[in-house]
Amino acid sequence: MRKIQMVDLKGQYEFIRDTVDRSIAEVMDTTAFINGPQVHSFQKELEEYLGVKHVIPCANGTDALQIAMMGLGLEPGDEVITADFTFAATVEVIALLRLTPVLVDVDPVTFNIDPEAIRKAITPRTKAIVPVHLFGQCADMDAITDIAREHKLYVIEDNAQGIGAVYTFKDGRKVKTGAIGDIASTSFFPSKNLGCYGDGGAIFTNNDELAHTIRGIVNHGMYERYHHDVVGVNSRLDSIQAAVLRAKLPLLDTYNEKRKEAARKYNRAFEGVPGIQTPVQTGGEDSHVYHQYTLKIGGADRDGLVQYLNENDIPCGVYYPIPLHRQKAYLDERYREEDFEVTNALVKEVISLPMHTELDDEQIAYIAGKVKAYVDRES
Ligand SMILES: *Cc1c(COP(=O)(O)O)cnc(C)c1O
């Protein structure tokens, strides 16, 4: 059996080596390392793939979130609601811009932001909601869009984990994640579903004016050379990363299909096993792209399982071990523990198993066998 990796970038590269190497070689030949033609081509190709009017590439997914919030003109003291159970980047940029993060609990089934909790957290200062399509599964965009419309709030989708997922609205409309809200961000960090070979990110919007504002913000607030109209940042996707992404974008659907197939195989292996809750996909076939395959372990000791898997050469991850509302940087006296019942339980129960495009049947069977053996023995 091949050695099991949490994410197998090497295995994936073997299959696309020729295209990727040729694509990178073109950049080397032209030496247009910044803002080369690859960046513009990738931008156009991603716009087409997502069905969104504007893609603005930038340096990473965290910048993308920050720039999105700057573009919307949010001001210090404005409240931005986001999930307690996610990667810290989301809350970090809110705080960095001196906006007020308002963390709320998540849904126990999907682990995505809970629309009822959003409603309860709205005040006259609330300006935006940031749903994260966590682990690759679409957040409840019907409910979130309704709430936003009702209270005149912006919706900023953090699509770092969900690229390629399709949300089906109650009226049957299908829209790719990242093309639903007022604006969205994504990350091309190597392990993401569409990853480059370094850092990268992008902002998406259908709003022409907002897109124009943002194109200036990513470039030092310049709309005309050496005229700085607003305070901006320097955030660029470099040409080599764009070249890698151009080679990989045509494969994204195939990659996501491979992830879904691996998830189905894991699901079958864990079917009916007491103490193991497999991921629950609440939307249609394409509503989850399995950035992570995350189990909820009841009964048995989750940390013991992590250790047992590691002893058996199975890497795994705990995303995320600490709720954001209990992180030192984001403590706020307004938070009450009883408002975070779901997140407080999840941080003790979740475990993410190896999930990538190169997992084979033998590896999945071995991983599932070890998980079951531990849970059987310990619960
Ligand atoms: C990865 C990730 C980010 C940050 O992306 P970087 O490119 O690492 O800055 C933001 N939000 C979520 C949910 C992520 O998973």
mmCIF file with all atom_site columns, N, CA and C and ligand atoms in Angstrom, residues 60-62 65 86-87 89-90 132 158 160-161 187 189 192 200 320, ligand 1:
data_model
loop_
_atom_site.group_PDB
_atom_site.id
_atom_site.type_symbol
_atom_site.label_atom_id
_atom_site.label_alt_id
_atom_site.label_comp_id
_atom_site.label_asym_id
_atom_site.label_entity_id
_atom_site.label_seq_id
_atom_site.pdbx_PDB_ins_code
_atom_site.Cartn_x
_atom_site.Cartn_y
_atom_site.Cartn_z
_atom_site.occupancy
_atom_site.B_iso_or_equiv
_atom_site.pdbx_formal_charge
_atom_site.auth_seq_id
_atom_site.auth_comp_id
_atom_site.auth_asym_id
_atom_site.auth_atom_id
_atom_site.pdbx_PDB_model_num
ATOM   1  N N  . ASN A 1 60  ? -3.549  35.844 -1.415 1.00 0.00 ? 60  ASN A N  1
ATOM   2  C CA . ASN A 1 60  ? -3.957  34.682 -0.616 1.00 0.00 ? 60  ASN A CA 1
ATOM   3  C C  . ASN A 1 60  ? -5.406  34.849 -0.177 1.00 0.00 ? 60  ASN A C  1
ATOM   4  N N  . GLY A 1 61  ? -5.947  33.825 0.438  1.00 0.00 ? 61  GLY A N  1
ATOM   5  C CA . GLY A 1 61  ? -7.363  33.831 0.811  1.00 0.00 ? 61  GLY A CA 1
ATOM   6  C C  . GLY A 1 61  ? -7.686  34.781 1.944  1.00 0.00 ? 61  GLY A C  1
ATOM   7  N N  . THR A 1 62  ? -6.714  35.019 2.807  1.00 0.00 ? 62  THR A N  1
ATOM   8  C CA . THR A 1 62  ? -6.937  35.941 3.915  1.00 0.00 ? 62  THR A CA 1
ATOM   9  C C  . THR A 1 62  ? -7.004  37.375 3.393  1.00 0.00 ? 62  THR A C  1
ATOM   10 N N  . LEU A 1 65  ? -10.376 38.073 1.774  1.00 0.00 ? 65  LEU A N  1
ATOM   11 C CA . LEU A 1 65  ? -11.439 38.430 2.718  1.00 0.00 ? 65  LEU A CA 1
ATOM   12 C C  . LEU A 1 65  ? -11.305 39.881 3.166  1.00 0.00 ? 65  LEU A C  1
ATOM   13 N N  . THR A 1 86  ? -14.744 27.760 12.549 1.00 0.00 ? 86  THR A N  1
ATOM   14 C CA . THR A 1 86  ? -14.093 27.892 11.245 1.00 0.00 ? 86  THR A CA 1
ATOM   15 C C  . THR A 1 86  ? -12.635 28.246 11.475 1.00 0.00 ? 86  THR A C  1
ATOM   16 N N  . PHE A 1 87  ? -11.893 28.401 10.372 1.00 0.00 ? 87  PHE A N  1
ATOM   17 C CA . PHE A 1 87  ? -10.505 28.833 10.458 1.00 0.00 ? 87  PHE A CA 1
ATOM   18 C C  . PHE A 1 87  ? -10.475 30.302 10.876 1.00 0.00 ? 87  PHE A C  1
ATOM   19 N N  . ALA A 1 89  ? -8.913  32.913 9.996  1.00 0.00 ? 89  ALA A N  1
ATOM   20 C CA . ALA A 1 89  ? -8.710  34.007 9.032  1.00 0.00 ? 89  ALA A CA 1
ATOM   21 C C  . ALA A 1 89  ? -9.939  34.915 8.940  1.00 0.00 ? 89  ALA A C  1
ATOM   22 N N  . THR A 1 90  ? -11.103 34.305 8.989  1.00 0.00 ? 90  THR A N  1
ATOM   23 C CA . THR A 1 90  ? -12.338 35.058 8.811  1.00 0.00 ? 90  THR A CA 1
ATOM   24 C C  . THR A 1 90  ? -12.499 36.127 9.882  1.00 0.00 ? 90  THR A C  1
ATOM   25 N N  . VAL A 1 132 ? -19.196 30.716 5.788  1.00 0.00 ? 132 VAL A N  1
ATOM   26 C CA . VAL A 1 132 ? -18.051 29.939 5.285  1.00 0.00 ? 132 VAL A CA 1
ATOM   27 C C  . VAL A 1 132 ? -18.642 28.620 4.793  1.00 0.00 ? 132 VAL A C  1
ATOM   28 N N  . ASP A 1 158 ? -17.119 33.210 2.292  1.00 0.00 ? 158 ASP A N  1
ATOM   29 C CA . ASP A 1 158 ? -15.744 32.706 2.388  1.00 0.00 ? 158 ASP A CA 1
ATOM   30 C C  . ASP A 1 158 ? -15.759 31.336 1.714  1.00 0.00 ? 158 ASP A C  1
ATOM   31 N N  . ALA A 1 160 ? -13.172 29.607 0.554  1.00 0.00 ? 160 ALA A N  1
ATOM   32 C CA . ALA A 1 160 ? -11.834 28.996 0.514  1.00 0.00 ? 160 ALA A CA 1
ATOM   33 C C  . ALA A 1 160 ? -11.899 27.470 0.475  1.00 0.00 ? 160 ALA A C  1
ATOM   34 N N  . GLN A 1 161 ? -12.965 26.890 1.055  1.00 0.00 ? 161 GLN A N  1
ATOM   35 C CA . GLN A 1 161 ? -13.040 25.430 1.108  1.00 0.00 ? 161 GLN A CA 1
ATOM   36 C C  . GLN A 1 161 ? -14.085 24.869 0.152  1.00 0.00 ? 161 GLN A C  1
ATOM   37 N N  . SER A 1 187 ? -9.254  30.875 -1.584 1.00 0.00 ? 187 SER A N  1
ATOM   38 C CA . SER A 1 187 ? -7.823  30.682 -1.371 1.00 0.00 ? 187 SER A CA 1
ATOM   39 C C  . SER A 1 187 ? -7.333  29.605 -2.335 1.00 0.00 ? 187 SER A C  1
ATOM   40 N N  . PHE A 1 189 ? -4.351  28.169 -1.647 1.00 0.00 ? 189 PHE A N  1
ATOM   41 C CA . PHE A 1 189 ? -3.347  27.479 -0.832 1.00 0.00 ? 189 PHE A CA 1
ATOM   42 C C  . PHE A 1 189 ? -3.226  26.045 -1.382 1.00 0.00 ? 189 PHE A C  1
ATOM   43 N N  . LYS A 1 192 ? -5.926  23.333 -0.849 1.00 0.00 ? 192 LYS A N  1
ATOM   44 C CA . LYS A 1 192 ? -7.347  23.620 -1.138 1.00 0.00 ? 192 LYS A CA 1
ATOM   45 C C  . LYS A 1 192 ? -7.775  22.846 -2.386 1.00 0.00 ? 192 LYS A C  1
ATOM   46 N N  . GLY A 1 200 ? -1.946  31.987 -2.978 1.00 0.00 ? 200 GLY A N  1
ATOM   47 C CA . GLY A 1 200 ? -2.783  32.639 -3.980 1.00 0.00 ? 200 GLY A CA 1
ATOM   48 C C  . GLY A 1 200 ? -4.198  32.773 -3.461 1.00 0.00 ? 200 GLY A C  1
ATOM   49 N N  . TYR A 1 320 ? -11.958 22.118 13.976 1.00 0.00 ? 320 TYR A N  1
ATOM   50 C CA . TYR A 1 320 ? -10.959 22.937 14.616 1.00 0.00 ? 320 TYR A CA 1
ATOM   51 C C  . TYR A 1 320 ? -11.013 22.631 16.100 1.00 0.00 ? 320 TYR A C  1
HETATM 52 C C1 . LIG B 2 .   ? -7.601  28.518 3.941  1.00 0.00 ? 1   LIG B C1 1
HETATM 53 C C2 . LIG B 2 .   ? -8.670  29.368 4.446  1.00 0.00 ? 1   LIG B C2 1
HETATM 54 C C3 . LIG B 2 .   ? -8.556  30.774 4.485  1.00 0.00 ? 1   LIG B C3 1
HETATM 55 C C4 . LIG B 2 .   ? -7.257  31.495 4.252  1.00 0.00 ? 1   LIG B C4 1
HETATM 56 O O1 . LIG B 2 .   ? -6.632  31.272 3.052  1.00 0.00 ? 1   LIG B O1 1
HETATM 57 P P1 . LIG B 2 .   ? -5.063  31.603 2.917  1.00 0.00 ? 1   LIG B P1 1
HETATM 58 O O2 . LIG B 2 .   ? -4.839  31.507 1.449  1.00 0.00 ? 1   LIG B O2 1
HETATM 59 O O3 . LIG B 2 .   ? -4.342  30.558 3.690  1.00 0.00 ? 1   LIG B O3 1
HETATM 60 O O4 . LIG B 2 .   ? -4.837  32.969 3.438  1.00 0.00 ? 1   LIG B O4 1
HETATM 61 C C5 . LIG B 2 .   ? -9.648  31.509 4.872  1.00 0.00 ? 1   LIG B C5 1
HETATM 62 N N1 . LIG B 2 .   ? -10.804 30.940 5.220  1.00 0.00 ? 1   LIG B N1 1
HETATM 63 C C6 . LIG B 2 .   ? -10.956 29.590 5.225  1.00 0.00 ? 1   LIG B C6 1
HETATM 64 C C7 . LIG B 2 .   ? -12.268 29.016 5.613  1.00 0.00 ? 1   LIG B C7 1
HETATM 65 C C8 . LIG B 2 .   ? -9.902  28.768 4.846  1.00 0.00 ? 1   LIG B C8 1
HETATM 66 O O5 . LIG B 2 .   ? -10.066 27.442 4.856  1.00 0.00 ? 1   LIG B O5 1
#
